[in-house]
Amino acid sequence: MKSKLNSAYLLVCLMLVSTLIGLSSCEDYLTITPTDRTVEEDYWKDRNDLEGTLTACYVRLMGGDIMRKYIQWGEMRSDNFEKRIGLQATNVTNVMNANLQSTNGIFDWTPFYNEINYCNKILDRGPEIVSSDETFSNGDWQPIKAEATTLKALCHFYLTRTFGDVPYANQDFNNDRQRFQLPQSTQMEVLDSIIMDLESVKDIAMKSYGNSSEDCARVTRKTVYTLLADVYLWRASYKEGAPELIGDGTPAEDDYRRCVECCDYVIDQMKADYEESLKKSVLGGLSEEVTLQDLFVQNVETTGLGRYSSTGAYNALFGRGNSRESIFELQFDGTNNVNSLMLDYFVDKDGNPGTLVCSSALFSAVMTNPNVAVPTSLYNRTDYRRWSTAWFTKSEQTTYPMAKYNFSEITQSNSTSESYGMRDNNISSFRSNTQTDRTRGSMNNANWIVYRLSDVVLMKAEAMVQLSDDEETLKSAFALVREVFKRSNPYAYQNTTSANDSLDFKQNNTRDAMTRLILNERQREFVGEGKRWYDLVRYAQRNGSTVEMLKYLTRKYTDNQRAIEAKLSNMKSLFSPIYTNEIKNNSLLHQNEVWGTSENTSKTDDL
């Protein structure tokens, strides 16, 4: 692979995808129908074919069919978004009203299983090419094996978090004369398999490809450890809420501990990488050790007017992309490959609100105390993320389009009379921004971030709190959360009159309070990044009940809260129905009994 996914290279990638679709195309994954075996065997000759297929795996992750699922599955059911007023979209309406029907194409999992099939082809053919290609050694094969295994694990993780029990595919499909049938594995079995696979490759993945762009664009050792941390945290929460589950036999505490260890590895590696980069640029070396705060891109006031420069966090993470905080992000150049997800769901090519807008419950007001357990508003008055997440166009608006990803640069300013000042208590007036649009005309070049530093830090804090509720542990976890919060609230920590805008350990000195604080901080940090629904499900699974989770979810509903609560009272209702076509074509699959099995209705339609 090249160091960057440049234009010429992307054209080659896209051509390669078209070619490979002939090798493993399918209308329905579990009845996958690749081309004739002879063509398949003719394709796999040397390392170039292997590396080309790996490239295709990355390109497919950026395709619209998969990209849409990141939002459809990870955000649409959450409290982050509402459907744009006036939009006629029955499938979206049903999902957002918790009326989940198996005929809804949103639940088609084919793109993910096609991606898994590509990965399995690489894993199956790699050892053969090591034997047949003298230029390709086992040492060359090992990091490629780690990449394919990690991408495969990531896809299975999306699937089991969305559907619960899903097929775990360990083989590729080459013969179109055989109808493939694969039964579902339980969620616990899938999690066990993912962890086993990732543990087997975590130390053979590349530490670095030699440049920062490729280190963000491809799976590195940090990526493997971060995904492992995420899966350990999920499995621990699942075990904790359902102690009768056996899984691999390890208690939830062991999984939480492994999550912390994986997070520590990533943080330590990121410190080492950053320290090395500084040594190359600082004459005479470093005078102090790199800290966690150093790793975060800070929002620094530069003019005395509350204005933040283009070196701020938003512009580094979501504007330019591939920041020092990045662990794994999908690369878009806006020409040969366009981030269609942004145009489909957030802001269209003319700058109008897309399918989804931010939930008004999160942005219709500001608060002065971010320590509130279940706030009526998500962001406090000094939080920079409020204005870099939602798009504010006037002082009295009720619809909040997404700003994140859709602007290449956002600079705050309180220098006008209309602006909302971070230096006063005028919390009712409008906050002005200088926002730089990305090139539109149906183009968007925003990278899609799968994992970044904030995710690792907050996962570690969450696992620590579940491991122990002693004061020392809670304070250590609180310090991690504060690090994420502080960089987006610099004024709250610079001015004593804004003491209420900062985090306070005394208000978060219990396990329950810290758990809620972390859940709130993850929401503040990751709105629109495909994580919120999974965070809510993990929280519910740990509790073994949907009651507490629904306190967050139902705040976006104004007139049917009780109906939503009734529909989601069963833990199995948190997992989506299996798409009807899959059930028809594979007799080994079973439907989630909470949702309807007919083609037109849901079992909860009458609620």
XYZ file of C-alpha atoms in Angstrom:
607
model
C 0.000 0.000 0.000
C 1.073 3.576 -0.619
C 1.742 5.871 2.312
C -1.409 7.831 1.472
C -4.611 6.930 -0.304
C -3.891 9.388 -3.104
C -6.078 9.910 -6.154
C -4.286 7.586 -8.554
C -4.012 4.900 -5.928
C -7.710 5.146 -5.109
C -8.600 4.664 -8.752
C -6.598 1.451 -8.735
C -8.311 0.412 -5.498
C -11.760 1.035 -6.910
C -10.927 -0.922 -10.066
C -9.672 -3.718 -7.871
C -12.885 -3.757 -5.889
C -14.863 -4.149 -9.100
C -12.653 -7.058 -10.117
C -12.896 -8.761 -6.764
C -16.652 -8.410 -6.621
C -16.627 -10.969 -9.403
C -14.776 -13.298 -7.078
C -17.036 -12.920 -4.056
C -20.217 -11.122 -4.991
C -23.471 -11.873 -3.261
C -26.997 -10.613 -3.075
C -27.384 -12.148 0.330
C -24.361 -13.143 2.353
C -25.668 -16.339 3.864
C -26.490 -17.559 0.373
C -23.289 -16.149 -1.064
C -22.601 -17.006 -4.696
C -19.038 -16.299 -5.834
C -17.911 -17.078 -9.363
C -16.610 -20.437 -10.505
C -13.798 -22.047 -8.488
C -11.471 -22.013 -11.506
C -11.570 -18.204 -11.722
C -10.912 -17.962 -7.999
C -7.853 -20.184 -8.228
C -6.526 -18.278 -11.214
C -6.611 -15.056 -9.242
C -4.389 -16.016 -6.287
C -0.837 -16.120 -7.636
C 1.499 -14.002 -5.516
C 1.811 -11.352 -2.820
C 0.364 -8.681 -5.120
C -2.974 -10.481 -5.203
C -2.963 -10.809 -1.418
C -2.050 -7.174 -0.810
C -4.539 -6.062 -3.463
C -7.367 -7.873 -1.715
C -6.326 -6.325 1.584
C -6.515 -2.905 -0.050
C -9.993 -3.788 -1.270
C -10.993 -4.566 2.333
C -10.131 -1.026 3.377
C -11.891 0.462 0.356
C -15.052 -1.542 1.043
C -15.185 -0.192 4.612
C -15.493 3.266 3.025
C -18.309 2.245 0.679
C -21.753 3.736 1.176
C -23.394 0.390 1.947
C -21.233 -0.050 5.049
C -20.788 3.623 5.932
C -24.543 4.133 6.296
C -24.698 1.314 8.832
C -22.345 3.171 11.166
C -25.086 5.753 11.668
C -28.148 3.558 11.109
C -27.018 1.050 13.724
C -24.878 3.151 16.035
C -26.867 6.396 16.247
C -30.369 6.260 14.787
C -31.965 4.546 17.788
C -30.100 6.699 20.307
C -30.973 9.969 22.023
C -28.496 11.888 19.845
C -30.704 12.351 16.786
C -34.185 13.107 15.548
C -35.600 12.810 12.043
C -35.662 16.102 10.183
C -39.123 17.672 10.345
C -41.100 17.047 7.178
C -38.903 14.203 5.972
C -40.835 11.329 4.412
C -38.751 8.279 5.241
C -40.780 5.375 6.617
C -37.810 3.140 7.362
C -36.112 5.872 9.375
C -39.328 6.819 11.177
C -39.951 3.217 12.224
C -36.444 2.782 13.605
C -36.552 6.038 15.543
C -39.951 5.147 17.006
C -38.663 1.733 18.130
C -40.981 0.026 15.647
C -38.408 -2.387 14.304
C -39.587 -4.496 11.396
C -37.657 -7.346 9.849
C -38.549 -6.062 6.371
C -36.651 -2.812 6.965
C -33.599 -2.722 4.701
C -31.680 -0.819 7.366
C -31.157 -4.204 9.029
C -29.570 -5.805 5.965
C -26.197 -7.059 7.196
C -24.895 -8.166 3.782
C -22.195 -5.451 3.424
C -20.515 -6.497 6.652
C -20.515 -10.185 5.804
C -19.133 -9.437 2.355
C -16.286 -7.578 4.060
C -15.748 -10.541 6.378
C -15.613 -12.817 3.341
C -12.820 -10.741 1.812
C -10.877 -10.977 5.058
C -11.382 -14.736 5.207
C -10.076 -15.070 1.651
C -6.874 -13.336 2.727
C -6.543 -15.514 5.829
C -7.139 -18.700 3.833
C -4.812 -17.890 0.944
C -1.977 -16.210 2.810
C -0.150 -19.385 3.907
C -0.430 -20.802 0.359
C 1.213 -17.710 -1.121
C 3.997 -17.854 1.482
C 4.741 -21.331 0.143
C 4.481 -20.464 -3.546
C 5.923 -16.935 -3.763
C 9.641 -16.788 -3.030
C 9.462 -12.994 -2.571
C 6.860 -13.325 0.191
C 8.090 -14.630 3.556
C 6.220 -15.619 6.676
C 7.526 -12.406 8.223
C 5.805 -10.476 5.423
C 2.613 -12.453 5.958
C 2.236 -11.960 9.728
C 1.291 -8.234 9.767
C -1.086 -8.757 6.825
C -2.687 -11.584 8.777
C -3.098 -9.186 11.701
C -4.759 -6.570 9.475
C -7.251 -9.005 7.946
C -8.039 -10.590 11.320
C -8.652 -7.185 12.919
C -10.938 -5.930 10.141
C -12.864 -9.202 10.328
C -13.152 -8.863 14.114
C -14.325 -5.259 13.824
C -17.133 -6.292 11.482
C -18.241 -9.136 13.745
C -18.206 -6.704 16.673
C -20.546 -4.323 14.842
C -22.832 -7.230 14.038
C -23.102 -8.734 17.512
C -23.597 -5.338 19.163
C -26.425 -4.650 16.720
C -28.155 -8.030 16.445
C -26.957 -10.026 19.460
C -26.777 -13.594 18.149
C -25.151 -13.648 14.693
C -23.241 -16.117 12.506
C -19.498 -16.082 13.136
C -17.894 -16.698 9.756
C -14.481 -18.366 9.727
C -14.374 -19.532 6.118
C -14.574 -17.894 2.706
C -17.056 -18.847 0.017
C -15.955 -19.693 -3.482
C -18.394 -22.141 -5.003
C -21.609 -20.736 -6.454
C -23.081 -24.219 -6.792
C -23.278 -24.685 -3.025
C -25.849 -22.879 -0.957
C -24.159 -21.785 2.205
C -25.972 -22.190 5.493
C -24.475 -20.890 8.729
C -26.256 -20.856 12.109
C -26.083 -18.047 14.610
C -23.678 -18.137 17.503
C -24.732 -16.593 20.779
C -23.506 -13.106 21.547
C -21.140 -14.537 24.145
C -19.720 -17.057 21.670
C -19.131 -14.301 19.128
C -17.367 -12.133 21.712
C -15.213 -15.079 22.789
C -14.235 -15.749 19.163
C -13.415 -12.104 18.477
C -11.178 -11.913 21.539
C -9.444 -15.190 20.709
C -8.731 -13.985 17.168
C -7.442 -10.577 18.256
C -5.291 -12.004 21.039
C -3.622 -14.251 18.465
C -2.494 -11.298 16.306
C -2.148 -8.336 18.691
C 1.636 -8.574 18.836
C 2.308 -9.317 15.165
C 0.574 -6.224 13.803
C 2.756 -3.390 12.556
C 3.685 -0.766 15.120
C 4.173 1.796 12.368
C 4.240 1.970 8.586
C 6.707 4.828 8.658
C 4.418 7.817 8.306
C 1.545 9.244 10.338
C -1.054 9.165 7.548
C -0.677 5.459 6.880
C -0.521 4.747 10.606
C -4.032 6.240 10.837
C -5.347 4.665 7.638
C -4.275 1.079 8.312
C -4.536 -1.319 11.227
C -1.592 -0.960 13.597
C -0.843 -2.634 16.889
C -2.606 0.269 18.613
C -5.731 -0.484 16.559
C -5.743 -4.137 17.628
C -5.309 -3.289 21.300
C -7.996 -0.594 21.137
C -10.513 -2.957 19.565
C -9.573 -5.587 22.137
C -10.214 -3.083 24.935
C -13.632 -2.304 23.465
C -14.592 -5.977 23.178
C -13.328 -6.793 26.686
C -15.368 -3.895 28.082
C -18.479 -5.090 26.255
C -18.048 -8.712 27.325
C -17.400 -7.720 30.941
C -20.575 -5.640 30.999
C -22.545 -8.497 29.443
C -21.240 -10.955 32.031
C -21.911 -8.559 34.898
C -25.555 -8.078 33.958
C -26.154 -11.780 33.306
C -23.954 -13.741 35.750
C -25.464 -17.045 34.625
C -23.554 -16.698 31.349
C -20.401 -18.741 31.151
C -18.543 -17.564 28.071
C -14.870 -18.424 28.239
C -15.104 -19.029 31.971
C -13.387 -15.826 33.101
C -15.226 -13.475 35.489
C -16.252 -9.958 34.474
C -13.480 -8.526 36.668
C -10.827 -10.206 34.536
C -12.274 -8.684 31.394
C -12.373 -5.217 32.949
C -8.756 -5.692 33.990
C -7.760 -6.752 30.482
C -9.570 -3.692 29.107
C -7.456 -1.437 31.353
C -4.265 -3.243 30.313
C -5.069 -2.837 26.614
C -5.848 0.846 27.104
C -2.587 1.330 28.995
C -0.679 -0.254 26.136
C -2.254 2.133 23.620
C -1.699 5.223 25.766
C 1.917 4.266 26.478
C 2.553 3.617 22.784
C 0.997 6.946 21.823
C 3.193 8.707 24.378
C 6.260 6.962 22.988
C 5.299 7.854 19.412
C 4.686 11.495 20.312
C 7.899 11.708 22.297
C 9.818 10.333 19.331
C 8.236 12.897 17.006
C 9.124 15.698 19.408
C 12.722 14.544 19.663
C 13.042 14.974 15.913
C 11.767 18.550 16.086
C 13.155 19.821 19.399
C 16.826 20.736 19.400
C 18.588 19.257 22.413
C 15.820 16.805 23.273
C 12.872 16.964 25.690
C 13.085 18.478 29.144
C 9.997 16.717 30.531
C 8.219 13.402 30.054
C 5.224 13.374 27.717
C 1.941 13.345 29.656
C -1.591 12.336 28.711
C -2.497 16.016 28.452
C 0.279 16.469 25.893
C -1.339 13.861 23.672
C -4.599 15.790 23.429
C -4.806 18.616 20.916
C -5.748 21.551 23.112
C -8.172 24.394 22.444
C -6.048 27.419 23.306
C -7.374 30.965 23.457
C -5.199 33.060 21.206
C -6.575 36.621 21.044
C -8.145 37.409 24.385
C -11.581 37.554 22.755
C -12.569 33.945 23.257
C -11.347 33.117 19.763
C -9.793 29.740 19.024
C -7.326 29.261 16.227
C -7.285 26.669 13.469
C -4.903 24.612 15.571
C -7.784 23.719 17.888
C -9.080 20.231 18.549
C -11.986 20.237 16.089
C -9.889 21.413 13.175
C -7.157 18.869 13.874
C -9.468 15.893 14.441
C -12.333 16.497 12.012
C -10.998 19.186 9.704
C -7.556 18.067 8.604
C -7.843 14.548 10.008
C -5.107 12.060 10.914
C -4.270 14.002 14.071
C -1.897 12.753 16.736
C -4.978 11.529 18.624
C -6.068 9.258 15.792
C -5.814 5.481 16.104
C -7.806 4.311 13.077
C -9.778 6.384 10.581
C -11.126 5.736 7.099
C -9.626 8.056 4.491
C -11.611 10.201 2.027
C -10.273 12.687 -0.509
C -13.630 14.058 -1.689
C -12.934 13.333 -5.354
C -12.230 9.657 -5.994
C -13.885 8.585 -2.790
C -16.527 10.735 -1.107
C -17.825 10.462 2.437
C -21.425 10.034 1.312
C -22.533 9.354 4.873
C -22.234 13.049 5.711
C -24.286 14.051 2.676
C -26.922 11.369 3.230
C -27.549 11.923 6.891
C -26.166 15.204 8.213
C -25.992 18.091 5.729
C -26.782 17.823 2.023
C -24.699 19.248 -0.829
C -26.618 22.557 -0.670
C -26.009 22.988 3.045
C -29.528 21.983 4.132
C -30.204 19.608 7.049
C -29.968 15.977 6.044
C -32.021 12.979 7.134
C -31.065 13.398 10.790
C -30.700 16.449 12.997
C -29.328 16.604 16.511
C -31.873 15.953 19.229
C -33.220 19.277 20.465
C -33.170 17.912 24.017
C -29.380 18.055 23.878
C -28.972 21.548 22.429
C -32.046 23.647 23.166
C -30.480 25.010 26.354
C -27.168 25.153 28.184
C -26.397 24.241 31.758
C -23.908 25.427 34.338
C -23.265 22.086 36.002
C -21.840 19.232 33.886
C -21.939 16.932 36.929
C -25.725 16.518 36.733
C -26.463 12.813 36.315
C -29.197 13.027 33.671
C -29.118 16.587 32.306
C -31.959 18.124 30.365
C -29.218 19.535 28.154
C -25.977 17.823 27.269
C -23.475 20.682 27.165
C -22.683 23.344 29.714
C -22.084 26.950 28.721
C -18.293 26.768 28.401
C -18.113 23.546 26.389
C -16.567 24.134 22.971
C -18.052 20.878 21.696
C -21.536 22.368 21.841
C -20.701 24.617 18.874
C -18.520 22.169 16.993
C -21.156 19.407 17.139
C -24.395 21.190 16.234
C -24.783 23.861 13.572
C -26.130 27.082 15.094
C -27.550 29.487 12.540
C -29.696 31.849 14.631
C -30.444 32.688 18.237
C -33.902 31.075 18.425
C -33.651 27.876 16.442
C -35.387 24.590 17.191
C -33.642 22.397 14.587
C -29.962 21.593 15.021
C -28.137 20.175 11.987
C -24.780 18.481 12.491
C -21.690 20.661 12.265
C -19.180 17.938 13.069
C -17.581 16.508 9.916
C -19.335 19.066 7.696
C -16.943 21.930 8.355
C -13.231 21.817 7.719
C -12.655 24.538 10.299
C -14.621 26.093 13.149
C -13.350 29.152 14.992
C -15.329 30.481 17.938
C -15.621 34.176 18.669
C -17.431 36.286 21.244
C -16.340 39.548 19.686
C -19.789 40.557 18.406
C -22.729 41.845 20.393
C -24.910 38.919 19.314
C -22.475 36.251 20.374
C -22.721 34.018 23.383
C -19.775 34.982 25.546
C -17.682 32.436 27.368
C -16.613 35.296 29.635
C -20.024 36.091 31.088
C -23.193 34.426 32.286
C -25.302 35.426 29.304
C -26.426 31.900 28.564
C -29.462 32.812 26.479
C -27.831 34.611 23.572
C -26.463 33.082 20.402
C -22.882 31.941 20.129
C -21.268 33.049 16.874
C -18.794 30.933 14.951
C -16.627 31.273 11.939
C -17.240 28.047 10.039
C -15.488 26.939 6.874
C -17.529 24.614 4.662
C -15.960 21.609 3.080
C -16.214 21.522 -0.702
C -19.796 20.570 -1.431
C -21.344 19.872 -4.826
C -21.976 16.292 -3.650
C -18.456 16.001 -2.206
C -17.241 15.536 1.318
C -13.670 14.631 2.236
C -14.129 14.140 5.974
C -12.328 11.068 7.282
C -14.471 8.734 9.374
C -12.822 8.140 12.743
C -13.292 4.623 14.087
C -11.082 5.031 17.162
C -9.218 7.944 18.727
C -7.498 8.725 22.001
C -10.606 9.964 23.849
C -12.241 6.584 23.303
C -9.316 4.742 24.882
C -9.119 7.113 27.866
C -12.845 6.889 28.598
C -12.925 3.099 28.143
C -10.131 2.820 30.684
C -12.003 5.057 33.135
C -15.184 3.017 32.704
C -13.420 -0.282 33.324
C -11.549 1.087 36.362
C -14.783 2.227 38.002
C -16.353 -1.191 37.530
C -13.284 -2.888 39.014
C -13.244 -0.953 42.264
C -15.185 1.754 44.071
C -12.420 2.727 46.500
C -11.639 6.428 46.570
C -8.182 6.123 45.013
C -9.507 4.244 41.979
C -12.457 6.588 41.552
C -10.150 9.610 41.710
C -7.856 8.076 39.085
C -10.813 7.396 36.789
C -12.143 10.899 37.435
C -8.788 12.382 36.415
C -9.046 10.601 33.063
C -12.541 11.942 32.411
C -11.445 15.400 33.461
C -8.613 15.307 30.930
C -11.097 14.800 28.103
C -13.520 17.367 29.488
C -10.923 20.025 30.282
C -9.567 20.417 26.762
C -13.064 21.351 25.548
C -13.735 23.675 28.489
C -10.535 25.724 28.823
C -12.329 28.825 30.110
C -13.955 26.861 32.947
C -10.475 26.041 34.228
C -9.011 29.498 33.615
C -11.557 31.622 35.453
C -12.740 31.082 39.022
C -16.143 32.614 38.256
C -16.909 29.573 36.105
C -16.325 27.036 38.851
C -19.765 25.526 38.281
C -18.818 24.738 34.698
C -16.029 22.359 35.684
C -16.134 18.759 36.865
C -16.212 18.147 40.606
C -15.070 14.877 42.167
C -17.185 15.494 45.280
C -20.273 15.211 43.104
C -18.969 12.036 41.453
C -17.406 10.102 44.320
C -19.453 6.908 44.013
C -19.390 4.136 41.429
C -22.887 4.942 40.155
C -22.155 8.660 39.857
C -18.856 8.052 38.061
C -20.510 5.560 35.695
C -23.091 8.171 34.734
C -20.440 10.874 34.408
C -18.463 8.702 31.977
C -21.624 7.914 30.003
C -22.372 11.645 29.756
C -18.816 12.517 28.788
C -18.753 9.862 26.080
C -21.921 11.384 24.660
C -20.489 14.912 24.752
C -17.348 13.734 23.008
C -18.765 11.333 20.395
C -22.100 12.706 19.129
C -22.502 11.533 15.539
C -19.540 9.139 15.588
C -21.592 5.930 15.614
C -21.058 5.035 19.273
C -24.006 6.277 21.344
C -26.500 3.422 20.840
C -23.815 0.882 21.663
C -22.866 2.838 24.801
C -26.498 2.756 25.945
C -26.821 -0.965 25.230
C -23.586 -1.722 27.112
C -24.865 0.344 30.056
C -28.171 -1.570 30.038
C -26.466 -4.952 29.751
C -24.288 -4.179 32.749
C -27.404 -3.268 34.748
C -29.308 -6.280 33.451
C -32.222 -3.923 32.776
C -33.285 -1.165 30.396
C -34.805 1.018 33.142
C -31.854 3.356 33.747
C -30.879 3.473 30.084
C -34.386 4.580 29.109
C -34.038 7.677 31.294
C -31.483 8.890 28.785
C -33.128 7.601 25.631
C -36.662 8.887 26.178
C -35.665 12.510 26.745
C -35.756 13.065 22.975
C -39.405 11.934 22.784
C -42.065 14.516 23.629
C -45.346 12.666 23.129
C -44.820 8.895 23.186
C -42.347 8.199 25.980
C -44.459 5.494 27.603
C -44.893 3.632 24.337
C -41.133 3.672 23.776
C -40.520 2.477 27.330
C -42.984 -0.375 26.837
C -41.390 -1.437 23.547
C -37.892 -1.416 25.032
C -38.636 -2.939 28.424
C -37.247 -6.306 27.328
C -33.449 -6.545 27.090
C -33.737 -8.406 23.787
C -35.499 -5.382 22.291
C -32.146 -3.573 22.317
C -31.019 -5.853 19.487
C -32.334 -5.429 15.969
C -34.400 -7.990 14.036
C -32.756 -10.205 11.448
C -33.592 -8.993 7.958
C -36.441 -10.972 6.395
C -34.461 -12.010 3.322
C -31.833 -13.652 5.513
C -34.453 -15.702 7.347
C -35.988 -16.786 4.036
C -32.701 -17.906 2.549
C -31.162 -19.557 5.570
C -33.269 -22.003 7.548
C -30.628 -22.148 10.293
C -31.281 -18.564 11.400
C -33.751 -17.675 14.125
C -35.493 -14.334 14.556
C -35.201 -12.138 17.642
C -38.535 -13.081 19.220
C -39.185 -9.568 20.493
C -39.713 -8.244 16.976
C -42.240 -9.312 14.379
C -41.659 -12.298 12.118
C -44.237 -11.303 9.498
C -43.243 -9.167 6.553
C -45.428 -6.192 7.421
C -45.810 -5.862 11.156
C -43.901 -5.702 14.378
C -45.033 -7.491 17.513
C -45.003 -4.115 19.229
C -47.121 -2.218 16.692
C -50.067 -2.083 19.072
C -48.163 -0.476 21.947
